C-alpha positions as a Markdown table, in Angstrom:
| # | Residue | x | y | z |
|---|---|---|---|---|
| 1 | Unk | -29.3 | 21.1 | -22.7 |
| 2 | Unk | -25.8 | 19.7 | -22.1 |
| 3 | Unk | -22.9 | 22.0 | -22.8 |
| 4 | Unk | -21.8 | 19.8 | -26.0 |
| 5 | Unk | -25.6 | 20.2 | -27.6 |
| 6 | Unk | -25.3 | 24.0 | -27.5 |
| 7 | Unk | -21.9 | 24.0 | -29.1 |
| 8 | Unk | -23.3 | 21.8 | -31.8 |
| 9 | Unk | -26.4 | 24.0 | -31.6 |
| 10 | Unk | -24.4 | 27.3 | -32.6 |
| 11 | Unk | -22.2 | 25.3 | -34.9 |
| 12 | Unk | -25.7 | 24.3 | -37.0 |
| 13 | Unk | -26.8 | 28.0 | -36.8 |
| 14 | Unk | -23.6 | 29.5 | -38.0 |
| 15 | Unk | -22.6 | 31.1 | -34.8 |
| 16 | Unk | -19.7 | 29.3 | -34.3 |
| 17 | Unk | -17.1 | 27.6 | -36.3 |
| 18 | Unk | -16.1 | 24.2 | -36.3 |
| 19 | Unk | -12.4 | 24.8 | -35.3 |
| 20 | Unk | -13.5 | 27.2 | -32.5 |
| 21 | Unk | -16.3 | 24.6 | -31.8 |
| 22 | Unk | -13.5 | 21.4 | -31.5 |
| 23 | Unk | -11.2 | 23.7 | -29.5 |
| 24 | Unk | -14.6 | 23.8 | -27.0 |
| 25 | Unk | -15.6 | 20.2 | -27.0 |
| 26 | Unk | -11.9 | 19.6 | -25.8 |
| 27 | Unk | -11.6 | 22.2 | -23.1 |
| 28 | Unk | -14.3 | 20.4 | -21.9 |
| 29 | Unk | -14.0 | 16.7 | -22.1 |
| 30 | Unk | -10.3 | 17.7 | -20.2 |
| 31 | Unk | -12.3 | 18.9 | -17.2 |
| 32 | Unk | -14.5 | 16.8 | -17.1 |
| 33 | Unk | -11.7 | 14.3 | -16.3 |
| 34 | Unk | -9.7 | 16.0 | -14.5 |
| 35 | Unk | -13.1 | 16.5 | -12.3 |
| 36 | Unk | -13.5 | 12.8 | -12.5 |
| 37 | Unk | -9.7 | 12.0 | -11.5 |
| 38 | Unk | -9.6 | 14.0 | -8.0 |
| 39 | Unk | -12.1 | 14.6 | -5.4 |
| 40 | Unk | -11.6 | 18.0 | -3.8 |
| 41 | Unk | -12.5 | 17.4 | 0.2 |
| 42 | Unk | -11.1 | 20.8 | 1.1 |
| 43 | Unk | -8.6 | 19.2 | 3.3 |
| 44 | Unk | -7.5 | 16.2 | 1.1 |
| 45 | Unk | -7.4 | 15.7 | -2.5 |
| 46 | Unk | -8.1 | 11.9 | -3.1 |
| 47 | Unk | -6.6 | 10.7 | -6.3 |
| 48 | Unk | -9.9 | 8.4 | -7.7 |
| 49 | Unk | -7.6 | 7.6 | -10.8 |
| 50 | Unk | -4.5 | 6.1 | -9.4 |
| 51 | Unk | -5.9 | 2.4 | -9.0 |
| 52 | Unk | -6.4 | 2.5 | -13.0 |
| 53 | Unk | -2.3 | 4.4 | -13.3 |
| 54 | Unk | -0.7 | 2.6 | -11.0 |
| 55 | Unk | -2.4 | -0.7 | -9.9 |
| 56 | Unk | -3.3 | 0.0 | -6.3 |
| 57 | Unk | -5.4 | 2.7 | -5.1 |
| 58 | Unk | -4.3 | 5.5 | -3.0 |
| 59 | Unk | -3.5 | 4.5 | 0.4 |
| 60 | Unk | -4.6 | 6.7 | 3.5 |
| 61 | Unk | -1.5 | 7.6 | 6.0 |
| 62 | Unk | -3.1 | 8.1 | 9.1 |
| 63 | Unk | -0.5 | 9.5 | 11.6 |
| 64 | Unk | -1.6 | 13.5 | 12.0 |
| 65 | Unk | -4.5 | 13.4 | 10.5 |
| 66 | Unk | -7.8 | 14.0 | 12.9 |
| 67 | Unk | -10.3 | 11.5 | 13.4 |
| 68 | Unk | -13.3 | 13.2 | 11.2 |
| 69 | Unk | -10.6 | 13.7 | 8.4 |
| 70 | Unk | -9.8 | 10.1 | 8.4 |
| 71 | Unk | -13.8 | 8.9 | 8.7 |
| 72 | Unk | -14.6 | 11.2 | 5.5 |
| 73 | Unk | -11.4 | 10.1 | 3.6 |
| 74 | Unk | -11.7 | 6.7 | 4.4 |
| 75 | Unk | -16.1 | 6.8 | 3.4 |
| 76 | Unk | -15.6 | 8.7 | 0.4 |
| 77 | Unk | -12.7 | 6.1 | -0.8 |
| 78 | Unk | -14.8 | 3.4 | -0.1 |
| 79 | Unk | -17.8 | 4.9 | -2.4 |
| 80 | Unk | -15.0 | 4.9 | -5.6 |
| 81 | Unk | -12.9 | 1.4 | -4.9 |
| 82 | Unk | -13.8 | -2.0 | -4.0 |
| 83 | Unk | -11.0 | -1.9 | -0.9 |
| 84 | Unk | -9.3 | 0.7 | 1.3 |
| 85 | Unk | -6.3 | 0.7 | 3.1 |
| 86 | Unk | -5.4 | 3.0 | 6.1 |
| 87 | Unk | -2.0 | 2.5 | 8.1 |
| 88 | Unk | -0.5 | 4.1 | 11.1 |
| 89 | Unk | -3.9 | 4.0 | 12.5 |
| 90 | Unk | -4.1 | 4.2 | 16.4 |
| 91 | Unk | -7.0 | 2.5 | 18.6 |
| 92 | Unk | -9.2 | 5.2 | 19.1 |
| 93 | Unk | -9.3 | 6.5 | 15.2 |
| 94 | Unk | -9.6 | 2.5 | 15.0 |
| 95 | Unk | -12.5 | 2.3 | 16.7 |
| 96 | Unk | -14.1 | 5.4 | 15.4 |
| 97 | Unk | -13.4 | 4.1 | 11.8 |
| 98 | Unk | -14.6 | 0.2 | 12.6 |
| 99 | Unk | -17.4 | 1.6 | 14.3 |
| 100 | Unk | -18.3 | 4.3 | 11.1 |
| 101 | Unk | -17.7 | 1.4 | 8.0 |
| 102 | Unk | -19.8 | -1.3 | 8.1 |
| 103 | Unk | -17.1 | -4.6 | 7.0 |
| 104 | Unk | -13.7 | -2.2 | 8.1 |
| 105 | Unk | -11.7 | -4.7 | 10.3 |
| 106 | Unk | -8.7 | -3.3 | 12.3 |
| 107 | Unk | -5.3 | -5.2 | 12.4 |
| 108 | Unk | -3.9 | -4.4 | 15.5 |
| 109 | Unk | -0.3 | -5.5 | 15.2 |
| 110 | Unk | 0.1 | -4.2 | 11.8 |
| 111 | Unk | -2.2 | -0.5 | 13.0 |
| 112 | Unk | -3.9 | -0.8 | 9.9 |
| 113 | Unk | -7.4 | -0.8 | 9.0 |
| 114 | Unk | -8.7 | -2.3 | 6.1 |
| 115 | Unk | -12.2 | -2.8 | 4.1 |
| 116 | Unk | -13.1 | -4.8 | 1.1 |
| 117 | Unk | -16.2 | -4.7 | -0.9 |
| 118 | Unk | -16.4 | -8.1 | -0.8 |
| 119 | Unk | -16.0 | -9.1 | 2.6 |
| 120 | Unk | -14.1 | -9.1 | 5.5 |
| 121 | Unk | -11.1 | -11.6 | 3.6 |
| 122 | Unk | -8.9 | -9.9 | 1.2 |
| 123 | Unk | -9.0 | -11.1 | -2.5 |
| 124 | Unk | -6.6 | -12.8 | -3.8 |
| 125 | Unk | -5.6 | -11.6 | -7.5 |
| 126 | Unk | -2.2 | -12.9 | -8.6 |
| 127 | Unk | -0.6 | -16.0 | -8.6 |
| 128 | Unk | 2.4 | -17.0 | -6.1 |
| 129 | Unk | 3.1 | -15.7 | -2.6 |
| 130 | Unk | 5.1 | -13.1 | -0.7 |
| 131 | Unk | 7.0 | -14.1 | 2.2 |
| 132 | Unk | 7.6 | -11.9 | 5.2 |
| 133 | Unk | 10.3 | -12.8 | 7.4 |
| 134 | Unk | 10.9 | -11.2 | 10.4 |
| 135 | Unk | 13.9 | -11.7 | 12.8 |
| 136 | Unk | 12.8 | -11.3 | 16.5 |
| 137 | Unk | 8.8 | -10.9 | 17.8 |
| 138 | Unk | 9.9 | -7.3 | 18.7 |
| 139 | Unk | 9.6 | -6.6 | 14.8 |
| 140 | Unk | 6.2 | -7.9 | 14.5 |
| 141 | Unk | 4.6 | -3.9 | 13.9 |
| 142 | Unk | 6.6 | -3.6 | 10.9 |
| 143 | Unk | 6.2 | -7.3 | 9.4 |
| 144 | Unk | 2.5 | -7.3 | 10.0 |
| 145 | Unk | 2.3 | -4.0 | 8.0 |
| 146 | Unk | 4.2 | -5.2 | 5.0 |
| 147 | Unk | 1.9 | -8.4 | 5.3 |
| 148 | Unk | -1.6 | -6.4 | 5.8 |
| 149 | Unk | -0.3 | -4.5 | 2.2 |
| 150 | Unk | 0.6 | -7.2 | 0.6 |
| 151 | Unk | -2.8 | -9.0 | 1.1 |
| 152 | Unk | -4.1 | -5.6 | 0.3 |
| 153 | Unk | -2.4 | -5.6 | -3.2 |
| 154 | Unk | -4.1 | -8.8 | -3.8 |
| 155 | Unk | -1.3 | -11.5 | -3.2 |
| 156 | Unk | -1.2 | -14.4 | -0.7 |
| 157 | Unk | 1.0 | -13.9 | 2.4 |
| 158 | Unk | 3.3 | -16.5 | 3.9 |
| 159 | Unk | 4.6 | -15.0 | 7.8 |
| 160 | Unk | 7.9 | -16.5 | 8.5 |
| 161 | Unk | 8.4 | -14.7 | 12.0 |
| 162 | Unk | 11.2 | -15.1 | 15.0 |
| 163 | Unk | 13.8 | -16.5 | 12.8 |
| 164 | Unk | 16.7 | -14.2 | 13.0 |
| 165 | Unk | 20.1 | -14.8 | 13.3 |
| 166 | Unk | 20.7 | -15.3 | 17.2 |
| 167 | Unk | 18.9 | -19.0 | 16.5 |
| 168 | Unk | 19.9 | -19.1 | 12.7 |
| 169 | Unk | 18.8 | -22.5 | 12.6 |
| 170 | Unk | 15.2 | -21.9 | 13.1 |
| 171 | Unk | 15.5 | -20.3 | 9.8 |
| 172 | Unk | 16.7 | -23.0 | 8.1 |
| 173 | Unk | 13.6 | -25.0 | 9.4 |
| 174 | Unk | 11.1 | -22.9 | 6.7 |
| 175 | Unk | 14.1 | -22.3 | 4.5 |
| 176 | Unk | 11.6 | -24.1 | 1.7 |
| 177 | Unk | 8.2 | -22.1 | 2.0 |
| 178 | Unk | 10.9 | -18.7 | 1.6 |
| 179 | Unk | 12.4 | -20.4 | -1.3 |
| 180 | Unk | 9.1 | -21.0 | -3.0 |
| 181 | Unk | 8.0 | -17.2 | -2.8 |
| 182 | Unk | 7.4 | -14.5 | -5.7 |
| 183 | Unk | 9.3 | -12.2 | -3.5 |
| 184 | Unk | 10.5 | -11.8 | 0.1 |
| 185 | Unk | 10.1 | -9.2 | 2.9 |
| 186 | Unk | 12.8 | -9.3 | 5.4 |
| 187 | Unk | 12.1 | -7.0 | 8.4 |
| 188 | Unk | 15.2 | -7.0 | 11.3 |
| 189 | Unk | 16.2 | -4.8 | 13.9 |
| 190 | Unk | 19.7 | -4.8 | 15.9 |
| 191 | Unk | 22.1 | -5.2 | 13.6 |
| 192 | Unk | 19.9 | -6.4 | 10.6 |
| 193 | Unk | 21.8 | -9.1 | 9.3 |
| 194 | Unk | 19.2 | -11.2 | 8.7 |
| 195 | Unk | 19.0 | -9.8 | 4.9 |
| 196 | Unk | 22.3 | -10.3 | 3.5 |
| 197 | Unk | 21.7 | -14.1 | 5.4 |
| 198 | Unk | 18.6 | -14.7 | 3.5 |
| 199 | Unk | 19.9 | -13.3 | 0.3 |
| 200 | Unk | 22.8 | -15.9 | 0.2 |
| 201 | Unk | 20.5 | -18.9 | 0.4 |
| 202 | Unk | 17.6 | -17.6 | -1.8 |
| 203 | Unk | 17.0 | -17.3 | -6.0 |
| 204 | Unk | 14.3 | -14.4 | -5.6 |
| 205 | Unk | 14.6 | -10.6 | -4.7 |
| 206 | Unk | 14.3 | -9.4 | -1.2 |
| 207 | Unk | 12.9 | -6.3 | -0.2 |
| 208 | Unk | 14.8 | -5.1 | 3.3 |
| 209 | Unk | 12.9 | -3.3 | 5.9 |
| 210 | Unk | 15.6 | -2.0 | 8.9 |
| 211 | Unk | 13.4 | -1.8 | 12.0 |
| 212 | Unk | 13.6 | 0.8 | 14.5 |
| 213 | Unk | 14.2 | -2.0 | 17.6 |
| 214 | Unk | 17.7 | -2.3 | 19.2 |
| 215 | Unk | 19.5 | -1.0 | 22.0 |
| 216 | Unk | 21.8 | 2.5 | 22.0 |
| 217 | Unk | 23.6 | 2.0 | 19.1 |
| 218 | Unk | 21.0 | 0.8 | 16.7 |
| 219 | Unk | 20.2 | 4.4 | 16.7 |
| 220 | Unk | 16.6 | 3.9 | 16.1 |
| 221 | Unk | 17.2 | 1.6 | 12.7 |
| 222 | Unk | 20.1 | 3.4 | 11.3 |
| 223 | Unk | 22.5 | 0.6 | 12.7 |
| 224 | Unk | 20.2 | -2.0 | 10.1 |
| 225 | Unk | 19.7 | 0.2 | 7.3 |
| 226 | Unk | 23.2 | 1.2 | 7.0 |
| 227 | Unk | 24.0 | -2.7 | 7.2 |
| 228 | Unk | 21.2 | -3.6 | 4.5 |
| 229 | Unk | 22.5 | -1.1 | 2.6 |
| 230 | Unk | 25.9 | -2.2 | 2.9 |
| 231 | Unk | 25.1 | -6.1 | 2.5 |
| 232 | Unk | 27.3 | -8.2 | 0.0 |
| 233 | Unk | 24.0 | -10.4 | -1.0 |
| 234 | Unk | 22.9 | -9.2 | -4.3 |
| 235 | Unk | 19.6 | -8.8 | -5.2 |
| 236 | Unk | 19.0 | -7.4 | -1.7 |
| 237 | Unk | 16.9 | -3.8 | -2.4 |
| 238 | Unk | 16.4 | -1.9 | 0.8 |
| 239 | Unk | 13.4 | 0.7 | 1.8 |
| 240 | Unk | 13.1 | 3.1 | 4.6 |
| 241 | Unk | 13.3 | 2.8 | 8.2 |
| 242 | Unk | 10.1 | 0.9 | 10.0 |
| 243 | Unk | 8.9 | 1.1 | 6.2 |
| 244 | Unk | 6.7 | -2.3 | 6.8 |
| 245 | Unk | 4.1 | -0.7 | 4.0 |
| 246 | Unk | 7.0 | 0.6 | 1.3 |
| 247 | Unk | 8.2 | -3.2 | 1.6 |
| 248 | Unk | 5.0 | -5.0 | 1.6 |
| 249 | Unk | 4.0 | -2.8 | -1.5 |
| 250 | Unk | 7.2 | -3.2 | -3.4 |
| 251 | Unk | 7.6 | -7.3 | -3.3 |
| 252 | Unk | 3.6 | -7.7 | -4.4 |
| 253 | Unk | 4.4 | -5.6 | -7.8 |
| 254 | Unk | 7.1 | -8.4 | -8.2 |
| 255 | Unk | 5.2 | -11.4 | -10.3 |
């Protein structure tokens, strides 16, 4: 007998009124979703409901976290969503997760690992593209990671790479595929001026992603966040140093 046939059961017998009966039924339907909305691992509570809050579901940061903690995270996802995302993901827990999921493919530039339930390609679900523009080859970590989350939020990629402003005209060369994108990603290092560039010669918004490449005084990105921060393009939004997943994530909400 399920508990909301015995509450109906003492209701019909007298037992128990209907207002402490209702009070009951909804104590109980409220955990039974809240059991439904997290999955208690002990170690990791995996939030099952935020794909259906938020649009994406939750994403699995893999720096500090053991190699069994990421195999059960990453299966147990797997058994509630049709894709998974992991970033920050090294090559050994690479190859113990590639080697655990059947279909989990490992993007080595970006150190992600993905999976999708129906197949190794990501599906694309909205209309338009993202374009991720990187200034120098040394920034390619954090541009491939904005690009593997964008793919993973369902939107098409265009990677615009080694076109920063030490060989500005190599820029204007794809200036066109930029222009025709939802949204852009623009990862520098150095001195990050490649944002406020791009934001003077484009109509859409631009998420900035300061990278943590550059001699002494870049002081490990601070040198091109301060200058994103600081630029005197509008519509220039800046995220958080070597942030390539904060930026990929942000410009494929934009439609």
């Amino acid at each position: 007998m399920t508990d909301l046939e015995h509450i109906l059961k003492l209701v019909q017998s007298g037992a128990l009124n209907p207002a402490e009966a209702e009070k009951q039924i909804t104590a109980a339907m409220h955990s039974r979703a809240g059991a439904e909305q997290e999955l208690n691992l002990g170690f990791a509570q995996l939030d099952l409901q935020r794909e259906k809050r938020t649009g994406c579901p939750e994403v699995i940061f893999g720096e500090g976290k053991t190699v069994e903690q990421l195999l059960v995270i990453f299966q147990k996802l797997s058994e509630h969503s049709d894709r998974v995302l992991a970033t920050r993901i090294d090559t050994d827990k690479a190859a113990a997760l590639t080697g655990a999921v059947s279909g989990a493919v490992y993007h080595t530039a970006a150190r992600a690992v993905t999976w999708y339930r129906s197949g190794s390609q990501p599906p694309v679900l909205h209309e338009g593209y993202v374009a991720v523009v990187c200034a120098g080859t040394s920034d390619l970590p954090v541009a491939e990671e904005a690009a593997v989350t964008a793919e993973y939020m369902g939107v098409r990629v265009e990677r615009i790479y080694d076109v920063g402003v030490a060989g500005i005209h190599r820029l204007f060369r794809r200036l066109e595929l930029i222009r025709g994108a939802n949204s852009i990603v623009v990862v520098a290092g150095m001195e990050g001026a490649l944002a406020s560039v791009v934001g003077g010669l484009v109509s859409k918004p631009i998420v900035a992603v300061p990278a943590s490449i550059g001699y002494g005084a870049n002081f490990g990105g601070l040198a091109p966040l301060l200058s994103m921060l600081n630029s005197c393009s509008p519509g220039v939004a800046v995220v958080n140093i070597d942030n390539g997943f904060g930026g990929g994530y942000y410009a494929s909400m934009i439609r």
